[in-house]
Amino acid sequence: SVVSGKMVKFLKPGKIVIVLRGKYAGKKAVIVKSYDDGTGARPFPHCLVAGLERAPQRITRRMTNTEKKSKSRMKPFLKLVNQSHLMPTRYTLPDLTETLKSGFGPDNLTKHRRKAARRRLNLLFKEHYLRGESPWFFSKL
């Protein structure tokens, strides 16, 4: 919808999206930061997204603690994605937004910092998952 000649911004930080193209196609992600006007290196609208390459599997009551631990493992990713390759969903992760904004930025995408950023992201997602919040985000599509 158009408001006073401008498009309404709907790809905001905290919005859960589905990546449509590339290595992570079909995977869920949450927008960390949105660059609507683009940047010097990327002159098109894009977003920094943090998502799950591998979601945790279902856990049942009769599983042993070791089984539960291995089944609840997840593999996160951090990536800059063109906005035309993202499909927004109706879901959001509002309580994670501030933590993601302050702790992760495009400077974390350099070769040396990416590993540490993924480790921090894994801890953040795991903590959120174990609290039982946003079960849709942590389930397989």
C-alpha positions as semicolon CSV with decimal commas, in nm:
position;residue;x (nm);y (nm);z (nm)
1;S;0,000;0,000;0,000
2;V;0,113;0,352;-0,076
3;V;0,123;0,617;0,197
4;S;0,198;0,975;0,085
5;G;0,388;0,854;-0,222
6;K;0,616;0,612;-0,035
7;M;0,601;0,235;0,000
8;V;0,532;0,098;0,347
9;K;0,840;-0,071;0,497
10;F;0,747;-0,425;0,601
11;L;1,085;-0,601;0,608
12;K;1,177;-0,476;0,955
13;P;1,425;-0,624;1,202
14;G;1,271;-0,912;1,396
15;K;1,048;-1,028;1,109
16;I;1,079;-1,399;1,026
17;V;1,131;-1,460;0,654
18;I;1,190;-1,757;0,427
19;V;1,495;-1,743;0,200
20;L;1,395;-1,820;-0,159
21;R;1,726;-1,839;-0,349
22;G;2,077;-1,974;-0,302
23;K;2,234;-2,217;-0,060
24;Y;1,978;-2,147;0,212
25;A;1,667;-2,160;-0,009
26;G;1,365;-2,282;0,187
27;K;1,523;-2,202;0,523
28;K;1,373;-1,975;0,789
29;A;1,563;-1,665;0,897
30;V;1,506;-1,353;1,103
31;I;1,598;-1,006;0,975
32;V;1,878;-0,848;1,179
33;K;1,918;-0,528;0,978
34;S;1,754;-0,394;0,664
35;Y;1,930;-0,178;0,402
36;D;1,639;-0,040;0,194
37;D;1,853;0,200;-0,010
38;G;2,144;-0,037;-0,055
39;T;2,509;0,031;0,020
40;G;2,817;0,112;-0,189
41;A;2,913;-0,251;-0,237
42;R;2,550;-0,366;-0,285
43;P;2,346;-0,095;-0,462
44;F;2,018;-0,286;-0,422
45;P;1,785;-0,330;-0,122
46;H;1,910;-0,615;0,097
47;C;1,891;-0,749;0,452
48;L;2,128;-0,906;0,698
49;V;1,954;-1,224;0,810
50;A;2,029;-1,483;1,078
51;G;1,868;-1,820;1,023
52;L;1,873;-2,193;1,074
53;E;2,050;-2,411;0,821
54;R;1,956;-2,715;1,028
55;A;1,661;-2,695;1,268
56;P;1,640;-2,904;1,587
57;Q;1,456;-3,235;1,556
58;R;1,152;-3,346;1,753
59;I;1,214;-3,471;2,106
60;T;1,002;-3,735;2,277
61;R;0,970;-3,816;2,646
62;R;1,131;-4,160;2,629
63;M;1,458;-4,035;2,472
64;T;1,772;-4,045;2,681
65;N;1,947;-3,720;2,775
66;T;2,223;-3,782;2,519
67;E;1,965;-3,837;2,246
68;K;1,781;-3,520;2,350
69;K;2,104;-3,323;2,342
70;S;2,198;-3,443;1,993
71;K;1,844;-3,396;1,857
72;S;1,822;-3,039;1,984
73;R;2,136;-2,930;1,796
74;M;2,094;-2,662;1,533
75;K;2,317;-2,498;1,277
76;P;2,272;-2,122;1,229
77;F;2,381;-1,897;0,942
78;L;2,440;-1,524;0,897
79;K;2,406;-1,378;0,548
80;L;2,332;-1,065;0,343
81;V;2,038;-1,144;0,112
82;N;1,867;-0,944;-0,162
83;Q;1,517;-0,840;-0,048
84;S;1,362;-0,986;-0,362
85;H;1,490;-1,328;-0,245
86;L;1,304;-1,313;0,087
87;M;0,943;-1,406;0,155
88;P;0,807;-1,244;0,472
89;T;0,589;-1,443;0,710
90;R;0,338;-1,321;0,968
91;Y;0,572;-1,421;1,252
92;T;0,825;-1,210;1,440
93;L;1,094;-1,259;1,705
94;P;1,056;-0,930;1,894
95;D;1,256;-1,019;2,206
96;L;1,557;-1,138;2,004
97;T;1,565;-0,831;1,781
98;E;1,757;-0,598;2,014
99;T;2,015;-0,866;2,098
100;L;2,067;-0,948;1,731
101;K;2,092;-0,579;1,633
102;S;2,354;-0,500;1,894
103;G;2,560;-0,817;1,859
104;F;2,562;-0,882;1,485
105;G;2,638;-0,657;1,191
106;P;2,785;-0,675;0,841
107;D;3,136;-0,654;0,994
108;N;3,075;-1,006;1,134
109;L;3,067;-1,145;0,781
110;T;3,444;-1,128;0,728
111;K;3,618;-1,463;0,703
112;H;3,783;-1,440;1,046
113;R;3,479;-1,319;1,242
114;R;3,212;-1,539;1,084
115;K;3,294;-1,849;1,291
116;A;3,274;-1,663;1,622
117;A;2,952;-1,491;1,512
118;R;2,793;-1,826;1,423
119;R;2,894;-1,966;1,762
120;R;2,735;-1,669;1,944
121;L;2,426;-1,699;1,724
122;N;2,399;-2,070;1,807
123;L;2,406;-1,995;2,181
124;L;2,143;-1,724;2,138
125;F;1,910;-1,945;1,932
126;K;1,961;-2,244;2,166
127;E;1,872;-2,034;2,472
128;H;1,559;-1,909;2,295
129;Y;1,467;-2,262;2,181
130;L;1,506;-2,417;2,526
131;R;1,272;-2,155;2,675
132;G;1,006;-2,286;2,434
133;E;0,949;-1,952;2,262
134;S;0,867;-1,922;1,891
135;P;0,821;-2,293;1,820
136;W;0,731;-2,222;1,456
137;F;1,074;-2,069;1,388
138;F;1,254;-2,374;1,530
139;S;1,050;-2,631;1,336
140;K;1,132;-2,765;0,992
141;L;0,939;-2,604;0,707
